[in-house]
Coordinates of C-alpha atoms in Angstrom, one line a residue:
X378 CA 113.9 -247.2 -30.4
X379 CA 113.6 -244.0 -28.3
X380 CA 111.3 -241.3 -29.7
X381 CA 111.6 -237.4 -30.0
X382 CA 109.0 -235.6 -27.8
X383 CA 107.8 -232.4 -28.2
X384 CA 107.1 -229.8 -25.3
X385 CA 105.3 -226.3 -25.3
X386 CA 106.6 -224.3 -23.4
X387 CA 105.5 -220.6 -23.5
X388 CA 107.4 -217.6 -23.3
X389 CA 107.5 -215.0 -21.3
X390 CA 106.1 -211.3 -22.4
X391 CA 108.2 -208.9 -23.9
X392 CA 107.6 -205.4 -21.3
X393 CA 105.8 -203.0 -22.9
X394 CA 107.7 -200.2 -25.2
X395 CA 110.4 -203.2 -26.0
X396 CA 111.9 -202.8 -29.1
X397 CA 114.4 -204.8 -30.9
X398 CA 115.8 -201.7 -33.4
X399 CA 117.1 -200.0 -29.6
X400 CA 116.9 -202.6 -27.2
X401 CA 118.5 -205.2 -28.9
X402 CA 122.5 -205.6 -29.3
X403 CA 124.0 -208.3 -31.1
X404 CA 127.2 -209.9 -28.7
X405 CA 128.1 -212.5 -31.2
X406 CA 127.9 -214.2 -34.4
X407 CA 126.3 -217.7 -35.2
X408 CA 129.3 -219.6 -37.3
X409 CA 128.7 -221.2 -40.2
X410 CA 127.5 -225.0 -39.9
X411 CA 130.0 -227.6 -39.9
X412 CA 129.0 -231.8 -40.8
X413 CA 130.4 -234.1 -38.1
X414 CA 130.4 -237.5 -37.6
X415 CA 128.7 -239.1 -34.7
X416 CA 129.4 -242.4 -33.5
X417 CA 127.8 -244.4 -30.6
X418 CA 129.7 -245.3 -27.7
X419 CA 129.8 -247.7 -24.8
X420 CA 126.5 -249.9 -24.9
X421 CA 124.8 -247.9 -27.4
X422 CA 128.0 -248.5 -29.5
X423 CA 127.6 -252.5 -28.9
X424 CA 124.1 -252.6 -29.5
X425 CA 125.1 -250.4 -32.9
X426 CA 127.4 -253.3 -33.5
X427 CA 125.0 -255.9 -32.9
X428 CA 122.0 -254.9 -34.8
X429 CA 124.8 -253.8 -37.5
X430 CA 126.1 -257.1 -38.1
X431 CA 122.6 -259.4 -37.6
X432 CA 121.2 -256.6 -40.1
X433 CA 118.4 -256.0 -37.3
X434 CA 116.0 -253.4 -37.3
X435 CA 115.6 -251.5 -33.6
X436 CA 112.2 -253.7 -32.7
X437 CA 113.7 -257.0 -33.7
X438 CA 116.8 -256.4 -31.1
X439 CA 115.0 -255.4 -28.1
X440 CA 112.5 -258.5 -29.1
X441 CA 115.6 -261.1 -29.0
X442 CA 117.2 -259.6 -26.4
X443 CA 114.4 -259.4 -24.0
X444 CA 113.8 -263.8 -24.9
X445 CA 117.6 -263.8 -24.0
X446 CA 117.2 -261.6 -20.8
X447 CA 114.6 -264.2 -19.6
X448 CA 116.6 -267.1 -20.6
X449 CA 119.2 -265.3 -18.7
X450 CA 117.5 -265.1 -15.8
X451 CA 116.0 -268.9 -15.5
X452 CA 119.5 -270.4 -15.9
X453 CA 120.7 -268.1 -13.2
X454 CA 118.1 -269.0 -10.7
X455 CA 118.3 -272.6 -11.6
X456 CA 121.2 -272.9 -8.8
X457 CA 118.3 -272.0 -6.1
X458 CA 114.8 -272.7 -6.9
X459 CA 115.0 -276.2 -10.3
X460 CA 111.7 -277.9 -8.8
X461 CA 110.0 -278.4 -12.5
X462 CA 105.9 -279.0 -12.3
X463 CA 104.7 -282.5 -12.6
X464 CA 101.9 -283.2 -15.2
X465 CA 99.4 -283.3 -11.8
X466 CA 100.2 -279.8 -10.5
X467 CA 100.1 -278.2 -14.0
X468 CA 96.7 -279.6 -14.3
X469 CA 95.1 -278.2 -10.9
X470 CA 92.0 -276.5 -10.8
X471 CA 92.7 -272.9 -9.5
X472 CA 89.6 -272.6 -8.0
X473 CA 91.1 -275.3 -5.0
X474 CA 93.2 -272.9 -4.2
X475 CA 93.3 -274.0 0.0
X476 CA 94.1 -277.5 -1.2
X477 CA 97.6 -276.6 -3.2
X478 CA 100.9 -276.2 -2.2
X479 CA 101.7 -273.0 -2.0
X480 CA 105.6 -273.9 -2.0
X481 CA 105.4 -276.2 -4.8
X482 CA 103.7 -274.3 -7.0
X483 CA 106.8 -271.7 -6.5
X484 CA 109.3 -274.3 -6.8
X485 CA 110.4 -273.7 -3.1
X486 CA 109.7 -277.3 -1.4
X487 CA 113.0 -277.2 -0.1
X488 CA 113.0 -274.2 2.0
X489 CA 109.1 -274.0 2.6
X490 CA 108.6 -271.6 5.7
X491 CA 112.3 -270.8 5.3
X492 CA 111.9 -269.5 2.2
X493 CA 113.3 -265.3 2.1
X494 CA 110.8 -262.9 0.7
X495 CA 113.0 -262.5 -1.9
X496 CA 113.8 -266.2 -2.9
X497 CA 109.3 -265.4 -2.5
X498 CA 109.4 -262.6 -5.5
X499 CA 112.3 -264.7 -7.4
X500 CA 110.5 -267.5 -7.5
X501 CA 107.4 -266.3 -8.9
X502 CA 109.4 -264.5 -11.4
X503 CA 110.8 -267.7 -12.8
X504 CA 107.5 -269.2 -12.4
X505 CA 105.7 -265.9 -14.4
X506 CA 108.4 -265.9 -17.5
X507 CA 107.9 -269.6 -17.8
X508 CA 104.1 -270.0 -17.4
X509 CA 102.8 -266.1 -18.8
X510 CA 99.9 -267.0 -21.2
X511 CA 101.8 -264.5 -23.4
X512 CA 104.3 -266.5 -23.3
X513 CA 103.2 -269.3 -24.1
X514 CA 101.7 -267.6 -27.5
X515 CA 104.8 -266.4 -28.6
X516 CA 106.3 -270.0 -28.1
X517 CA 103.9 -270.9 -30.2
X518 CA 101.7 -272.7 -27.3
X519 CA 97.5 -271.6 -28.5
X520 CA 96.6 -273.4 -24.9
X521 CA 94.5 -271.1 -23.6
X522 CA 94.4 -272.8 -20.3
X523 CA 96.1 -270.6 -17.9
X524 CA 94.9 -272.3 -14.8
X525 CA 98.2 -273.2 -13.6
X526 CA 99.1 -269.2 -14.0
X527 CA 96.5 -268.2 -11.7
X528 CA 97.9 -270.8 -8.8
X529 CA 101.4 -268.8 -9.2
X530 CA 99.2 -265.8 -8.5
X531 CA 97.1 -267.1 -5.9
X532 CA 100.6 -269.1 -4.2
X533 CA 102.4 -265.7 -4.6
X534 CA 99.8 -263.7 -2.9
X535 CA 100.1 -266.1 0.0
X536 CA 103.3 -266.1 0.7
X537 CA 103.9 -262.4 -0.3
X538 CA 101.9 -261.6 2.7
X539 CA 102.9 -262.2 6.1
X540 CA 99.7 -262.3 8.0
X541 CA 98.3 -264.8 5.0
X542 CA 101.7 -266.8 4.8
X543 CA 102.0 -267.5 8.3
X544 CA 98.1 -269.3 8.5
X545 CA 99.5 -271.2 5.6
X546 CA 102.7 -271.8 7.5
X547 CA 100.2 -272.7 10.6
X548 CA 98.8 -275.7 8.7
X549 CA 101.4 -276.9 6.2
X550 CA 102.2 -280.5 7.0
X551 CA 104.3 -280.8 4.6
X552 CA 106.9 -279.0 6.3
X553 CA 106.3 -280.9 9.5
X554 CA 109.5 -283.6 10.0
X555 CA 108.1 -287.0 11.5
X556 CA 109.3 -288.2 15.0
X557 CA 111.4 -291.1 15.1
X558 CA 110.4 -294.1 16.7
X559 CA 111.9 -295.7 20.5
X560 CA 113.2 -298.4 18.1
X561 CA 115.4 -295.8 16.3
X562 CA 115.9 -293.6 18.7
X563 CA 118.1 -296.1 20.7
X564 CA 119.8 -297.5 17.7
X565 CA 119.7 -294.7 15.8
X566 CA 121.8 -291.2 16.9
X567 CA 119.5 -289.6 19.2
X568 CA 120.4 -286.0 18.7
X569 CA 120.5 -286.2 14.9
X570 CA 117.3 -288.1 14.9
X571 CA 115.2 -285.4 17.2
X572 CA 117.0 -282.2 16.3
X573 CA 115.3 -281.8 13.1
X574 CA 111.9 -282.8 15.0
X575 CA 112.1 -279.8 16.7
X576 CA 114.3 -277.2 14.5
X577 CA 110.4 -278.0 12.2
X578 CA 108.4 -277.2 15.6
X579 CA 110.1 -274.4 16.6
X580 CA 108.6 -272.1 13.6
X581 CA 106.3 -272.4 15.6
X582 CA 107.3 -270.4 18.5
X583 CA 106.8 -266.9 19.5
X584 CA 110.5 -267.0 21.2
X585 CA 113.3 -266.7 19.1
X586 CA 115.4 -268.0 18.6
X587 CA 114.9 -271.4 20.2
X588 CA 116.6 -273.3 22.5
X589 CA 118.7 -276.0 21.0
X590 CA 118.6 -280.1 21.7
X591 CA 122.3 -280.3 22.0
X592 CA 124.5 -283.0 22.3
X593 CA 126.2 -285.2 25.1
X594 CA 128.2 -282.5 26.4
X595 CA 125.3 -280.4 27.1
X596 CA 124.9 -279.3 30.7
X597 CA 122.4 -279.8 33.5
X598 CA 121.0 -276.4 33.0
X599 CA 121.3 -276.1 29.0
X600 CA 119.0 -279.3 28.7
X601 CA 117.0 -278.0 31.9
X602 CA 116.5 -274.9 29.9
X603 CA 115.4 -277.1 26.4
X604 CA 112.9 -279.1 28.1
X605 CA 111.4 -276.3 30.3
X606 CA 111.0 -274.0 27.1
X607 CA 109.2 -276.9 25.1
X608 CA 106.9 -277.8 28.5
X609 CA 105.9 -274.1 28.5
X610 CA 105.9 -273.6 25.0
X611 CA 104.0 -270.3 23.3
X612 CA 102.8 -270.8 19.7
X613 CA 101.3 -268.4 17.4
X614 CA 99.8 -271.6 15.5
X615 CA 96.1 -270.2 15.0
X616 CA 94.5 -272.9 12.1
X617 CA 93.3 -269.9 10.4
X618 CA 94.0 -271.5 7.0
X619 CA 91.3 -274.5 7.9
X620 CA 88.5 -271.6 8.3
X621 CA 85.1 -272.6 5.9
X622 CA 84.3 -269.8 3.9
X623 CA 82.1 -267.6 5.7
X624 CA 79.0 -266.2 3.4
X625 CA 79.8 -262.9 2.1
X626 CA 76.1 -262.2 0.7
X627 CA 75.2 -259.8 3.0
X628 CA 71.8 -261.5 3.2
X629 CA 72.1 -264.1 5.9
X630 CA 73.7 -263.0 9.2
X631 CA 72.3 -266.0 11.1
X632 CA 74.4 -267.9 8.9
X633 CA 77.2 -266.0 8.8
X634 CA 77.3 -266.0 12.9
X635 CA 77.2 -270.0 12.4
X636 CA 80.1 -270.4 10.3
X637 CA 82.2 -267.6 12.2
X638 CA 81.5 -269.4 15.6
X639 CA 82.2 -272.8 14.5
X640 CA 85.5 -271.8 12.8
X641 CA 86.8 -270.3 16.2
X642 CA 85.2 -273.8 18.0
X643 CA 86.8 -275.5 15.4
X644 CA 90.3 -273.7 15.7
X645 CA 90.4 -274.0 19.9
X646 CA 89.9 -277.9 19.8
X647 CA 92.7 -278.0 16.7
X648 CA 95.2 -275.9 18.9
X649 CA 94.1 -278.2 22.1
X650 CA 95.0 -280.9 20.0
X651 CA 98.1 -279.5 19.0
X652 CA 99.5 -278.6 22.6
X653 CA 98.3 -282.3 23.7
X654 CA 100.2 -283.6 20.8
X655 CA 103.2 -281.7 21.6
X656 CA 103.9 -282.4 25.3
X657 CA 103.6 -286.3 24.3
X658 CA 106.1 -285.7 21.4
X659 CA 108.7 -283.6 24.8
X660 CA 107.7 -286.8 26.8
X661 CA 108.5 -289.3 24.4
X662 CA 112.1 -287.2 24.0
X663 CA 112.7 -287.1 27.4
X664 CA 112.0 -290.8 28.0
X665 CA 114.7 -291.6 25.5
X666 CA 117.2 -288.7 26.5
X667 CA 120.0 -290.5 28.1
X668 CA 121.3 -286.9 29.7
X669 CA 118.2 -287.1 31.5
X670 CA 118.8 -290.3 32.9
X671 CA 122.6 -289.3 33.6
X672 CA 121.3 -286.2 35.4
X673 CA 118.6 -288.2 37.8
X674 CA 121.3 -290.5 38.6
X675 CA 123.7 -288.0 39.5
X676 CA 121.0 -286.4 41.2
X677 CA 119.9 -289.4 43.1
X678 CA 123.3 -289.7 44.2
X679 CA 124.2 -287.1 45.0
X680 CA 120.8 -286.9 47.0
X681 CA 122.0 -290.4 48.5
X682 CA 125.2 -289.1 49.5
X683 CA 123.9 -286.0 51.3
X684 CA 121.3 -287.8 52.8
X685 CA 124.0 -290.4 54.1
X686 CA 126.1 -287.5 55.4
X687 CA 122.8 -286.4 57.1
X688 CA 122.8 -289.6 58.6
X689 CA 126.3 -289.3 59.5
X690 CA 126.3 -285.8 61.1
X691 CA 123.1 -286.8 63.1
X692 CA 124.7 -290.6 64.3
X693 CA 127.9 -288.2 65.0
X694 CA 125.6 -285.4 66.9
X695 CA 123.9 -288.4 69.1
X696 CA 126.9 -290.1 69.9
X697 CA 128.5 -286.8 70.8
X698 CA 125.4 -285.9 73.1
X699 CA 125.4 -289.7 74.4
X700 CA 129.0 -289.2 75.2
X701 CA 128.4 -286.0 76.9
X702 CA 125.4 -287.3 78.7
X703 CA 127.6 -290.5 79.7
X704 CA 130.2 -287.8 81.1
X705 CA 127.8 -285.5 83.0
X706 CA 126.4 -288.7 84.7
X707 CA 130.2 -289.7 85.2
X708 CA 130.8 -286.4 86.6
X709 CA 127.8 -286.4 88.6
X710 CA 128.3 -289.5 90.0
X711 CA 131.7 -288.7 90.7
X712 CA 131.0 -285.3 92.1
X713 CA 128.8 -287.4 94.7
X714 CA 131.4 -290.3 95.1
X715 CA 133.5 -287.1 95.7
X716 CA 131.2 -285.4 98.0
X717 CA 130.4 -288.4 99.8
X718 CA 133.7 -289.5 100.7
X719 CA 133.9 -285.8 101.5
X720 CA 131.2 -286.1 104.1
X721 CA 132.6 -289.7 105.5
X722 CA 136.0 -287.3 105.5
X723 CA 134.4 -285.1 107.4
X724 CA 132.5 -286.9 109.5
X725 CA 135.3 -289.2 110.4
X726 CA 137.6 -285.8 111.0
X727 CA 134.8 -284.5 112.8
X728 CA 134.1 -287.6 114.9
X729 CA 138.4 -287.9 115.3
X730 CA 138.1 -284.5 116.6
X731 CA 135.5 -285.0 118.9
X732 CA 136.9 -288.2 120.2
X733 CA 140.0 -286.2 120.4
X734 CA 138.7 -283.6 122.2
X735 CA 136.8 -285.6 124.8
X736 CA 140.3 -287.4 125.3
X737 CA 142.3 -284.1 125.9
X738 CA 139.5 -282.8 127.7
X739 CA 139.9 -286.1 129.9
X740 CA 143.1 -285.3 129.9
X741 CA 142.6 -282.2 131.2
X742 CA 140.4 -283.6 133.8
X743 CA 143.1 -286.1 134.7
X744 CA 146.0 -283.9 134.9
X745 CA 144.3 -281.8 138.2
X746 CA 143.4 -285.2 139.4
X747 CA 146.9 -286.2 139.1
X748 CA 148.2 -283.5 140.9
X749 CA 145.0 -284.1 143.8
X750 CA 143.3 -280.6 142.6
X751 CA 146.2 -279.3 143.8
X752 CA 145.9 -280.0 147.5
X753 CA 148.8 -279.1 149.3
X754 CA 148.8 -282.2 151.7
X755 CA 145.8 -284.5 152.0
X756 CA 143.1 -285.2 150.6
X757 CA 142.0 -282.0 148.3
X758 CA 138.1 -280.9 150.4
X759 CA 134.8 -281.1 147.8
X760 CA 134.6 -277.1 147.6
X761 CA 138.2 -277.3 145.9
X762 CA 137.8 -280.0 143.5
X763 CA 134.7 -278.3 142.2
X764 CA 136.2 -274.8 142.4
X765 CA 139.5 -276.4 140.2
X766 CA 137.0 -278.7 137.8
X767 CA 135.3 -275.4 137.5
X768 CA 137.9 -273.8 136.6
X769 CA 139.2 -276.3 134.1
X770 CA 135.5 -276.7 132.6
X771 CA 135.3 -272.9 131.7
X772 CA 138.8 -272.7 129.9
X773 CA 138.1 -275.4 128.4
X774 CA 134.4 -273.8 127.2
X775 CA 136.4 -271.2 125.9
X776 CA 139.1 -272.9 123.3
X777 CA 138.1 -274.4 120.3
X778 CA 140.1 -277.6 120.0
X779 CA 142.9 -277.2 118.2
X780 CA 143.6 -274.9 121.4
X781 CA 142.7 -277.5 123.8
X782 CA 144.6 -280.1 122.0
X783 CA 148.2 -277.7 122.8
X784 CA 146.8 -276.9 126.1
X785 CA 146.2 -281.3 126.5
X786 CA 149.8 -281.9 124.6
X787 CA 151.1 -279.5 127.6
X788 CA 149.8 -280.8 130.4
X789 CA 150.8 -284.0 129.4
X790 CA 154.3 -283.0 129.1
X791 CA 153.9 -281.2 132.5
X792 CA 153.1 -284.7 134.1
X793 CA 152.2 -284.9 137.8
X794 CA 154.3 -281.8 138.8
X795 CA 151.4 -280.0 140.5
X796 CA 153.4 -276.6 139.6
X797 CA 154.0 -277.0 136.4
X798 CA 150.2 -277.9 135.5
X799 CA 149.1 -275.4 137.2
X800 CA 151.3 -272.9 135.6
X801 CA 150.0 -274.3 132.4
X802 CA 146.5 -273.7 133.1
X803 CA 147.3 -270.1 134.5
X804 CA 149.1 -269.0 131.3
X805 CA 146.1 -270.4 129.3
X806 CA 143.6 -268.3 131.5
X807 CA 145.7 -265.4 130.9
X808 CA 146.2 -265.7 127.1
X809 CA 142.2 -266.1 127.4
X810 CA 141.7 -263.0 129.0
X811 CA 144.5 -261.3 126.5
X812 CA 142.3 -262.6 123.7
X813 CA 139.2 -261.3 124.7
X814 CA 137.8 -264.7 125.6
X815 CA 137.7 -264.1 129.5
X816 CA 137.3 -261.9 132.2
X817 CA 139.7 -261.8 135.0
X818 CA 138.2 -263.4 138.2
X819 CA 136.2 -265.6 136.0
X820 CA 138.9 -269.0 137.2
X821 CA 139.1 -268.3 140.4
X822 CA 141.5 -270.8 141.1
X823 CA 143.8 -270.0 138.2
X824 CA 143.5 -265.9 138.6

């Protein structure tokens, strides 16, 4: 029941010369006093009601209803956190505080490091209203053990605080989920078998969230990415929890030194051993991973058929530069075939021409002999046959042959008739001279 409180409050001074005979005026009057009836309402008016009709005094009603608030409040939270103690637990010595279970003692063994800060504070509540040594007195319980209490306290002072929680966290096996074996990993479902393996490991990562294990649709570079994370893998896992006590005296710091130095030895060769322990656990995945094995063998060939098109492209490039060596020797040999029969050609033209031109030039020869070096009766005197060969020796020095072969195919056609040939040779002379080629008086005999 509420009670009246009095305050003092003082007034403030009246200024001086105040009086109430000429200062004062009345602006009302104060009615007379009227008895009403007042009734509670709303949940004043029920708990009227209720202590009304259980004839309850104010104390014994807030009493009950505070052992049915509690009640209340454990059957409500029943539906989340129902782990009852075992005779063992309730009978730990709070003292061995390191060696409980923090969870346990809370009732939270199914969530563990899961666990909300405010399933954290539930819990404990459910744990206090049910284990409160004044609690137990009122139920009537004169233990006067409260051991058990004090590992609530202790448990919720752990996992109240995050720094202290997460060294607990760092250490609690009981959280850890065991790998399966090769046995039961191939008979087993692989990915249901090793997903919980690592959803436990991955608390302990300083990367959230963590990549997941996946399934047999996964791709190349989602299981790429899986395995690479867990190779390279960043823990916060520090062992903290395993610490021995280190001397808080004051009196030895030798000692103190010791323990401090071989708690931090102590911790490096646990997290070595944790690392070690977790690259065989990736290892032992991966040898059993059938995507892995699907991906190297895809890999392998597809590395087959590239380096079998390799093959191909360079067979193809060295028959193509065979073929084009084959044709450039071809060619070559051709060109020389070519040029050879070229030269014979030639040679044979050449050697046709020159025969040719010694026959027209004995043709020339022959047709002033024909006509007797064109003595008029007689036989033509030595100074004329030279002064005619002469002659016919100079024009003929001046035509190439083509020119000599007309002026041969002419004198041919001019026969023995010693006018005609020697009009032949006389037009040459003079087409000679109209060319350039001669000089007049250089044939004497054909001027």
């Amino acid at each position: 029941m509420s009670s009246a409180q009095v305050l003092n409050v003082t007034l403030p001074a009246l200024s001086a010369g105040w009086s109430a005979d000429k200062d004062f005026k009345a602006v009302g009057k104060v009615s007379a006093a009227t008895q009403r009836n007042l009734e509670p309402v709303g949940p004043h008016f029920l708990a009227h009601a209720r202590r009304s009709r259980h004839h309850r005094t104010f104390s014994e009603d807030e009493r009950i209803q505070a052992q049915q608030n509690v009640k209340k409040t454990e059957d409500d939270e029943d539906d989340e956190i129902s782990e009852d103690e075992d005779s063992m637990m309730l009978q730990r010595d709070a003292k061995d505080w390191k060696g409980q279970d923090h969870y346990a003692v809370l009732g939270l063994t199914k969530y563990r490091w899961r666990a909300t800060p405010e399933q954290v504070k539930r819990a404990h509540r459910k744990k206090v209203l049910r284990h409160h040594p004044d609690k137990k007195a009122a139920l009537g319980d004169r233990d006067e053990n409260d051991s058990f209490f004090k590992c609530i306290q202790k448990a919720t002072e752990i996992l109240s605080d995050p720094a202290k929680r997460r060294q607990f966290d760092s250490v609690d096996e009981a959280a850890d989920v065991e790998p399966p074996s090769k046995k039961q990993s191939q008979k087993g479902d692989f990915f249901k078998l090793w997903a919980p393996v690592f959803e436990a490991e991955g608390r302990f990562s300083k990367i959230q969230p963590v990549p997941q294990l996946g399934d047999d649709n996964s791709t190349f570079e989602e299981v790429d990415t899986f395995y690479n994370f867990w190779y390279n893998f960043d823990s916060w896992r520090t062992f903290e929890y395993l610490d021995e006590d280190v001397p808080d005296d004051g009196e030895s710091r030798d000692q103190k030194r010791h323990v401090e130095k071989k708690n931090a030895n102590a911790r490096r060769k646990r997290k070595t051993e944790d690392i070690t322990r977790l690259r065989h656990l990736v290892d032992d995945c991966a040898a059993l991973d059938e995507r892995i094995k699907k991906f190297r063998k895809a890999a392998r060939a597809d590395k087959d058929k590239k380096r079998l098109d390799k093959e191909a492209e360079a067979k193809r490039l060295a028959e193509e530069k065979e073929n084009a060596r084959l044709a450039e020797e071809k060619a070559k040999k051709d060109a020389e075939e070519a040029a050879k029969a070229d030269r014979e050609k030639a040679k044979k033209t050449k050697e046709a021409a020159k025969n040719a031109a010694k026959k027209n030039k004995r043709v020339l020869k022959g047709s002033v002999k024909d006509v007797n070096y064109f003595a008029e009766s007689g036989d033509p005197s030595g100074s004329q046959v030279d002064s005619v060969l002469t002659d016919v020796d100079f024009i003929n020095s001046k035509i190439d042959n083509e020119e000599l072969a007309s002026l041969a195919e002419r004198l041919t056609a001019a026969g023995k008739d010693v006018a005609a040939v020697k009009n032949v040779y006389t037009e040459e002379f003079k087409r000679l001279i109209g060319a350039g080629k001669a000089k007049e008086g250089e044939a004497k005999f054909f001027a």
